[in-house]
Tab-separated table of C-alpha atoms in Angstrom:
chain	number	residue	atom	x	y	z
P	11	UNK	CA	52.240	142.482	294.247
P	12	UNK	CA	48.701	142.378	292.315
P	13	UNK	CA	45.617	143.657	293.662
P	14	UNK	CA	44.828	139.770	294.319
P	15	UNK	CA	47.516	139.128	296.596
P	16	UNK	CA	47.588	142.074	298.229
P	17	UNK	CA	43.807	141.338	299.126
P	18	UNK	CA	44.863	137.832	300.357
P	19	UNK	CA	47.486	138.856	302.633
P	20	UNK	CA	45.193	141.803	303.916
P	21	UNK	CA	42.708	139.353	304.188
P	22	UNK	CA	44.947	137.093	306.170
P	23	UNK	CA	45.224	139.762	308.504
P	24	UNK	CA	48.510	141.775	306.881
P	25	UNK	CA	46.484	145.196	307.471
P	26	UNK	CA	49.556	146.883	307.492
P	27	UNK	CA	49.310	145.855	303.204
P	28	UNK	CA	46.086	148.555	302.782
P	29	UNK	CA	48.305	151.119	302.354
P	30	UNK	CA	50.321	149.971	299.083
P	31	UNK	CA	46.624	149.609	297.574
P	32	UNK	CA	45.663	152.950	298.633
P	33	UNK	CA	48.918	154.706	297.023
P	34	UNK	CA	47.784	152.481	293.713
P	35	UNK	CA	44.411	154.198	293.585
P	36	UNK	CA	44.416	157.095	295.688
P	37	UNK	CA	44.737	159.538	293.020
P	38	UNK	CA	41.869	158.002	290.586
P	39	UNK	CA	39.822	157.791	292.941
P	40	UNK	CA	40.337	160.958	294.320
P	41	UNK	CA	40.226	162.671	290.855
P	42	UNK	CA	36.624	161.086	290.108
P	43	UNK	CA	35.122	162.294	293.508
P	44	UNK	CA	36.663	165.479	292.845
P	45	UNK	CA	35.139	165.742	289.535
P	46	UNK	CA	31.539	164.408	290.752
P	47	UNK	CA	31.791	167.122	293.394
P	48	UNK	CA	31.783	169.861	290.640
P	49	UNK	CA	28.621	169.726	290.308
P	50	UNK	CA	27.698	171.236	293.424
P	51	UNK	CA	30.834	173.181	293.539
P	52	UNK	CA	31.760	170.989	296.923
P	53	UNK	CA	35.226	170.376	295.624
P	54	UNK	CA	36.583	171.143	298.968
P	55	UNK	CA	35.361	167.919	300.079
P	56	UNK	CA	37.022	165.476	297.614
P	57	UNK	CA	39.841	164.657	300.057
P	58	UNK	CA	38.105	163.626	303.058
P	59	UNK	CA	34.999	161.727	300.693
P	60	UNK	CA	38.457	159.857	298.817
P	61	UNK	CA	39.568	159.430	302.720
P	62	UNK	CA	36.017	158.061	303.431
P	63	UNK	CA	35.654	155.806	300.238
P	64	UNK	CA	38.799	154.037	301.594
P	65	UNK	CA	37.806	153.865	305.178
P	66	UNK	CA	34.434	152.019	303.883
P	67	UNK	CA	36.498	149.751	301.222
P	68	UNK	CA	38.847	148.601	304.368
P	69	UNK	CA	35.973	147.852	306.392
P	70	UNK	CA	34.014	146.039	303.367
P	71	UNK	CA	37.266	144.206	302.389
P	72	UNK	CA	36.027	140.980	303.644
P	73	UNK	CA	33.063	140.989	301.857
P	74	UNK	CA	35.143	142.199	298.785
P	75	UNK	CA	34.691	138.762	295.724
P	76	UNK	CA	36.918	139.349	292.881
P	77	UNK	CA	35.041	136.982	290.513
P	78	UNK	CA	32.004	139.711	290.948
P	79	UNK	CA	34.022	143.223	289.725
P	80	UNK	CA	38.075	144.291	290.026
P	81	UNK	CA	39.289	145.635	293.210
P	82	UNK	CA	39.220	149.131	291.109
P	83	UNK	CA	36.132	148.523	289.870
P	84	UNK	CA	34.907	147.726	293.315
P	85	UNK	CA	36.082	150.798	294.599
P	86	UNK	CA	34.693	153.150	292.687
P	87	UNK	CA	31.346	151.967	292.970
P	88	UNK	CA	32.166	152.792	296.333
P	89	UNK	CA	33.363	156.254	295.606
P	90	UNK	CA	30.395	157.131	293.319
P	91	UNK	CA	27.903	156.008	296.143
P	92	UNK	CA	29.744	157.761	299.082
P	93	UNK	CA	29.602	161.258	296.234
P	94	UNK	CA	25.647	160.638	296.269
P	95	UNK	CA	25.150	160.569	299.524
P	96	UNK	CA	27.008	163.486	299.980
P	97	UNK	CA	25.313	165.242	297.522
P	98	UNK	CA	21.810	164.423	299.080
P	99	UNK	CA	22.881	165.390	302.855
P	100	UNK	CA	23.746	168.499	300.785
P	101	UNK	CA	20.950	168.992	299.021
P	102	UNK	CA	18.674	168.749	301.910
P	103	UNK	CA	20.592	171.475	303.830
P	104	UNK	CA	20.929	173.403	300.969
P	105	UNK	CA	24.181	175.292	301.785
P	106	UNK	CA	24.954	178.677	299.297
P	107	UNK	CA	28.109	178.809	297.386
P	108	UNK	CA	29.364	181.460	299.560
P	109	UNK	CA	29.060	179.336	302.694
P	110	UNK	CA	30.636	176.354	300.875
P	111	UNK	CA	34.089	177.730	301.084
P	112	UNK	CA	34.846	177.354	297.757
P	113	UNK	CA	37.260	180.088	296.284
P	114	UNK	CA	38.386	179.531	292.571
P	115	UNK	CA	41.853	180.056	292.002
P	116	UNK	CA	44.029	180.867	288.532
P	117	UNK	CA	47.360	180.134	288.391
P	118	UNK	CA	49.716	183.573	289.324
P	119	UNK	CA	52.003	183.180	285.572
P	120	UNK	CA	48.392	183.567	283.448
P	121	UNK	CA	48.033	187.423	282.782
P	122	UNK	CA	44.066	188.515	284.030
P	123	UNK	CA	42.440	188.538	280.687
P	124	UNK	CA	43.913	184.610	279.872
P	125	UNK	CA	42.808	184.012	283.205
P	126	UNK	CA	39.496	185.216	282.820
P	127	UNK	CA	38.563	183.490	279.569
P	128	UNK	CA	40.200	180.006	280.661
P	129	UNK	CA	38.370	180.585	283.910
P	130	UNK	CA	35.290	181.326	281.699
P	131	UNK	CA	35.624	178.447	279.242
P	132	UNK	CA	35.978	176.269	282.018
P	133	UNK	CA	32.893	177.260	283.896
P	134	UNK	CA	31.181	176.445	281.035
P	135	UNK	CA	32.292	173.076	280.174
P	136	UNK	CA	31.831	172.394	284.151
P	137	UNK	CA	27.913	174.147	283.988
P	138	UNK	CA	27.432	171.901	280.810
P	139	UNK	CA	28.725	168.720	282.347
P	140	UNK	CA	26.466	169.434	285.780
P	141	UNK	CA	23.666	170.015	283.355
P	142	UNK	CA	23.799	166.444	283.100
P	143	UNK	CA	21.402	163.968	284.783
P	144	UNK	CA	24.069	161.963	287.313
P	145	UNK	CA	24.238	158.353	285.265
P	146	UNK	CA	25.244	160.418	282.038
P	147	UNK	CA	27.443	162.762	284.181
P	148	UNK	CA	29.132	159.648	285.827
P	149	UNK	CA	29.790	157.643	282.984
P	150	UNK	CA	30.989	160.866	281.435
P	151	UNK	CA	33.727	161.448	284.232
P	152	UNK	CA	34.425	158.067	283.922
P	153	UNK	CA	34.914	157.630	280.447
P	154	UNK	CA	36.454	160.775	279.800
P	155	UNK	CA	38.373	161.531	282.877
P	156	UNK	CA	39.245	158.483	284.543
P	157	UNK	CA	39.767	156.407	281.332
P	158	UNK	CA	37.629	153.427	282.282
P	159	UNK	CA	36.102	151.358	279.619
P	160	UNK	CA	32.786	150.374	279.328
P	161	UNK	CA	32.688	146.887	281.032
P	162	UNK	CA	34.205	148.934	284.345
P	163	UNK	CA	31.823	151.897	284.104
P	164	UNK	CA	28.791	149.453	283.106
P	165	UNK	CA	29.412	147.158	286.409
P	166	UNK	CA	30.044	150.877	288.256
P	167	UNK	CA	26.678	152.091	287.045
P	168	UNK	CA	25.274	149.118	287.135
P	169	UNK	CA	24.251	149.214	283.803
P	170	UNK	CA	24.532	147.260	280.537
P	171	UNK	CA	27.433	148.255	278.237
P	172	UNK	CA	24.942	149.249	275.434
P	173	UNK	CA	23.289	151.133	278.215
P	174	UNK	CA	26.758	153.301	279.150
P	175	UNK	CA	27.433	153.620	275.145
P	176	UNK	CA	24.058	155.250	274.948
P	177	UNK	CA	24.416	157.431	278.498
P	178	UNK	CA	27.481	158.318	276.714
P	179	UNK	CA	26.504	159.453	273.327
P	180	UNK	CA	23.587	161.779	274.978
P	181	UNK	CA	26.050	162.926	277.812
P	182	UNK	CA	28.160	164.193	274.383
P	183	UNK	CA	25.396	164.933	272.073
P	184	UNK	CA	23.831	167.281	275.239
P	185	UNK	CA	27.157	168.700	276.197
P	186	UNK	CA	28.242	169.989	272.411
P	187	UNK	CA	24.583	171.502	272.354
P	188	UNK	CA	25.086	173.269	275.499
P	189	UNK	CA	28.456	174.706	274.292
P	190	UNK	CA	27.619	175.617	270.820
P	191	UNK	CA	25.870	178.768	271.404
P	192	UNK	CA	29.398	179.526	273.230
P	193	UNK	CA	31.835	178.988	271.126
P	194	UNK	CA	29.838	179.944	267.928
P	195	UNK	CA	31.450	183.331	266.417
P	196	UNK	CA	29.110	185.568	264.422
P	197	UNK	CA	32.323	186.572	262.983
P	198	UNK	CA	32.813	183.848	260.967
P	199	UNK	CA	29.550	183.556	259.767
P	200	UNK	CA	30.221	187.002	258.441
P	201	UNK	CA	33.485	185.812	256.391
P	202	UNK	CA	31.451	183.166	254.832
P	203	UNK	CA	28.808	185.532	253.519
P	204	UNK	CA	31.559	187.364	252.129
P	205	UNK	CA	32.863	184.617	250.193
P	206	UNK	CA	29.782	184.051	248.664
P	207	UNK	CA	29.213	187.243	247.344
């Protein structure tokens, strides 16, 4: 069954229904909070804010039109909202990493020194995506992670599509200047001098 009909029959009072949509998305949607959460290192929340966005979207359903956005569409915009919210409460309480009960974990087959410089590399693509202000970081995630194309992440957003294409180009254009000074090797440099001489 489409989204559509599922809607309908959910609609018509076939509750039972929710759950085929929620197998269809769960994993999107629980991918983007998880990813939105990074940037307060509250990844230990993304399963009960996915849990949350589709408590709301069951209880919106009703309201749901499908001439205004998809039913995907729809729901992330739910998603990203239930994220911010969460990420003001936490703000204002202003819990410390340590309390958070975040623990990051490498994978046992990755000897210590992999580990440590995928861990590393990582952190800093993460720091340089949080760096981010949150429309660039969202349609970022979006774009990047979730696959969505521009008409989805502009209704999302709430933005124009030339407005995403341009969040997007800075979100890039600020994240490749954040890394540079990274991943730039002095070595090199050193090689190319030597070929000139």
């Amino acid at each position: 069954m489409t989204d559509s009909q599922l809607i309908k029959e959910i609609k018509e009072g076939n509750t039972e229904l929710y759950s085929h949509l929620m197998r269809r998305y769960q994993r999107k949607i629980l991918t983007f909070v998880y990813h939105m959460l990074k940037s307060a290192n509250l990844e230990l929340l993304a399963e009960d804010l996915c849990s949350e966005t589709f408590y709301k979207a069951f209880r919106s359903l009703h309201s749901f039109r499908e001439v205004d956005a998809s039913f995907s569409t729809w729901l992330y915009t739910i998603a990203r909202n239930t994220v911010l919210s969460e990420l003001r409460k936490q703000r204002s309480s202003n819990v410390p990493l340590e309390d958070s009960g975040y623990v990051p974990v490498a994978p046992h087959e990755i000897i210590p020194e992999q580990a440590i410089l995928r861990n590393e590399r990582v952190s800093k693509v993460r720091d340089a995506i949080n760096n981010l202000p949150e429309k660039q970081r969202s349609a970022l995630i979006l774009r990047e992670y979730d696959q969505l194309d521009y008409h989805e992440i502009s209704v999302i957003l709430g933005q124009s599509i030339s407005a995403v294409k341009s969040l997007l180009f800075r979100a890039r254009s600020s994240v490749k200047n954040q890394l540079e000074p990274y991943f730039y090797e002095p070595f090199f440099e050193q090689l190319e001098g030597m070929k000139s001489r």
